[in-house]
Amino acid sequence: MSVELIAAPVTVNPSVDVPCFHCGLPVPVAAPYHAVILGEDRAMCCPGCQAVAEAIVQNGMEDYYHHRTEPGVRPNNDLERVLEEMAVFDRPEMQKSFVANREGDIREASLILEGIVCAACIWLTEKHVKQLPGIVSFSVNFSTQRALVVWDNREVSLSDILRAIAAIGYRAHPYDPNRQDRVFKRERHILMQRLAVAGLVYLQVMMISLSLYFGDFLGINDQLRYFFWWMSLILSTPIVFYSGQAFFKPAWRDLKQKQIGMDLPVSLSIILAYSGSVWAVFTNTGHIYFDSVTMFIALLLGGRLLELSARHKAGEMSEALTRLVPAVAHRMEPDGSVTVIPAFDLVEGDRVLIRPGDAIPADGVVLEGESSVNAAMVTGESVPEGKYPGASLVAGTINMESPMVLSVQKVGQDTMVSSIVRLIDRAQAQKPKIAEIADRFARKFVIALLAITTAVTITWLIIDPAKAFWVAVAILAITCPCSLSLATPAAIAVSVGRMTRNGLLVTRGYAMESLARATHVVFDKTGTLTDGHLTLQRVEPLSDFTEADLLRWAGSLEQQTEHPVGQAITRAAQQQGGLLPVQDVQNFPGRGMRGTVEGRQIAVGNQRLLQEIGVPMPEVMTAHTDLAVLVVVDDTLAGVLYLSDNLRPDAIEALQKIRNLGLTAVILSGDHPERVALMARSLGVDQAYGGLLPAEKLDHLQKLQQEGAVVLMVGDGINDAPVLSQSQVSMAMGGGTVIAKHSADIVLINDQLQQIPYGLRYARRVLANIHQNLWWSVIYNAVAIPLAATGLVQPWMAAIGMSLSSILVVGNALRLRRDRSSSGGELP
């Protein structure tokens, strides 16, 4: 739609203040600023408002004037600046602090949403944004009021998404923890103002009502009674039209979008009770219920304030993680000087000085220095971890002892902390099946409620017309569909934060339901039940050479390789006493190495190497549960080095606790069947299968599922990705491959297996909490509606019941924060 600018003076009556259509401020007399918006000429107070109006209409955002609830802010008179601000978030330099790049042109960002008050708001926002071209996914976290959006930058820009959200009456900003806190404080401040007005005026109205009640028994003059009625009307009006906006605005917004939200029954009950009382005052007939109206609004606002605080607490985990990363960094320049810069200005390859006590601003590796780092908030491990040149560092962790120099590898949204926050947001936004069913029921419930109210009102008009009006108000007031939709999101939001603190990062919220119902826990062996690092177990001489000689010669030769087996032998030799020079090194890929050490021809490798160089292999050495590495000295087999990866120290305890919970443990491994069987016996696992390819692991898993098993799969490698995806719920080790972690529903951040039985018990408690909330909501409404329909419930009683219902659901969910369990400890 085009905008028609009119430069000619506009005649304005000096005695009448004409408000600016954009900002609401008075338009100066004979102001020449004018525009055609929504098909009508609109007066503007200044060139700035005229420019903004032109930009809004030309960018297809004219609906802003339909949906806004308050006038816009008066801009400065700078057209170029206004237009620049509308697209500022499309700039790469702005996006690097909050937008993550995925495959190709796919982008991902977290947004703060303002104005979300119930599940209907979320449904409306998600439905509207998903209609835009190029939107890959869009989900809103009710607890934190943050949205996670993934889009194709070739088809839609971030500013288009922000405009689309604004078009339906909400405001969206790029996520920033400080701004999130400011938004929360502003919402709480506005809500407290409305509550303060409602509470103070309600007390005055109640004092008048008490006088009227006593007057009914003790006698009161009709003129005085009528005077008290008018006083009640005057005092109640500010509550209804100011404090009641907290319910009217969302209800009206939903109606304009042709949706029925959960604020509609509340708004109808307030309007009906107030209108009926106003009619009674003006006609001097019937009864007034201003005390019930004011009490209703005050109680509901009090409940909404408590709910707002509870939702803020539920989202504290991801906000705390985001705040771990410092705002500034000390970059080392080529000349050796140190410059203080914003952390988001760091780029890959920068060198950063990390002083003792400093938070690390980016992911990277240590270039210089040795120290210890506290990573408790990121990994859940309370013991500081030693760091040395070449060791990895994670943004948000704390340097404890000595200065270090960091080489930056990842910054901003690519850091581990940012990825954890995105995974938490995704987990809290995604809904289990039980939650989707509850949401669908809640939306249908509101429609059914209006139909029931209509039918009951008609019935009472026949039975007792005097009671019909107030029965309708009571039914609308007492019902609580919000508690149905709050039951699952509140519990999921709290539990995701609680499990993250205990080292279990839930990346998909629906995993909680499957985890609670799990019947089998299937483990990979290497890197999952074991630490994945080969260590030397023993040296077996087969000649006159000593164990020390064999290990020293083999370790010296293997220092030339990067193979894990060779590195394990070299580490063992270094711990024994040092390495020797090596000459004439030959590498045999997949078989071993050969070279000269102290004048002797040394070969280290497997049976294939011995066959290739013509050394006979004794029959007794053909099989063993440990990995056997053969050592040849001067063309004679001189000894065997036995290596294995160590069982994790908490594996036996974790498996025992899993069995105590009634679950069946299974091992599926690609390792040698004999080694797998030996480990299974040491762990007390009856079902163990070795020598499996990825496809064969998948077949075993599918067979379990066909038999009715609900499988939790725990793995760490690329070959585990298929079975992690196939299982009902999956868990990846924090030290595993990126593919494994992306395929998993839960990531075991600190690699502590004892957290698995903790997670299983806690998930059961979460599911029980959700069931408690849902049953409470169903039972409450099943009892409340008939009581209200029979006329036994007054409107003020209905207000108390509705508020308590929502508060009880959120409060019950918040109990999940206090599990009183440590790592793997028992839950109450």
PDB file of N, CA and C in Angstrom, residues 103 131 244 339 655 702 737 774:
ATOM      1  N   GLU A 103      24.300 -25.308   8.340  1.00  0.00           N
ATOM      2  CA  GLU A 103      24.686 -25.712   7.002  1.00  0.00           C
ATOM      3  C   GLU A 103      24.234 -24.680   5.971  1.00  0.00           C
ATOM      4  N   GLN A 131       4.347 -19.666   8.924  1.00  0.00           N
ATOM      5  CA  GLN A 131       3.773 -19.443   7.601  1.00  0.00           C
ATOM      6  C   GLN A 131       4.710 -18.664   6.692  1.00  0.00           C
ATOM      7  N   GLY A 244      -7.493  -4.350  34.759  1.00  0.00           N
ATOM      8  CA  GLY A 244      -8.077  -5.403  33.936  1.00  0.00           C
ATOM      9  C   GLY A 244      -7.486  -5.522  32.551  1.00  0.00           C
ATOM     10  N   THR A 339      45.439  -5.512  24.327  1.00  0.00           N
ATOM     11  CA  THR A 339      44.341  -4.590  24.055  1.00  0.00           C
ATOM     12  C   THR A 339      43.048  -5.168  24.607  1.00  0.00           C
ATOM     13  N   LEU A 655      25.886 -49.611  36.815  1.00  0.00           N
ATOM     14  CA  LEU A 655      25.131 -50.757  36.293  1.00  0.00           C
ATOM     15  C   LEU A 655      24.310 -51.433  37.383  1.00  0.00           C
ATOM     16  N   GLN A 702      16.562 -52.965  17.104  1.00  0.00           N
ATOM     17  CA  GLN A 702      15.204 -53.078  16.566  1.00  0.00           C
ATOM     18  C   GLN A 702      14.516 -54.346  17.056  1.00  0.00           C
ATOM     19  N   THR A 737      31.997 -38.158  19.912  1.00  0.00           N
ATOM     20  CA  THR A 737      32.079 -37.425  18.654  1.00  0.00           C
ATOM     21  C   THR A 737      30.922 -36.442  18.524  1.00  0.00           C
ATOM     22  N   LEU A 774      -1.713 -32.685  35.774  1.00  0.00           N
ATOM     23  CA  LEU A 774      -2.824 -32.900  34.852  1.00  0.00           C
ATOM     24  C   LEU A 774      -4.056 -33.423  35.586  1.00  0.00           C
TER      25      LEU A 774
END
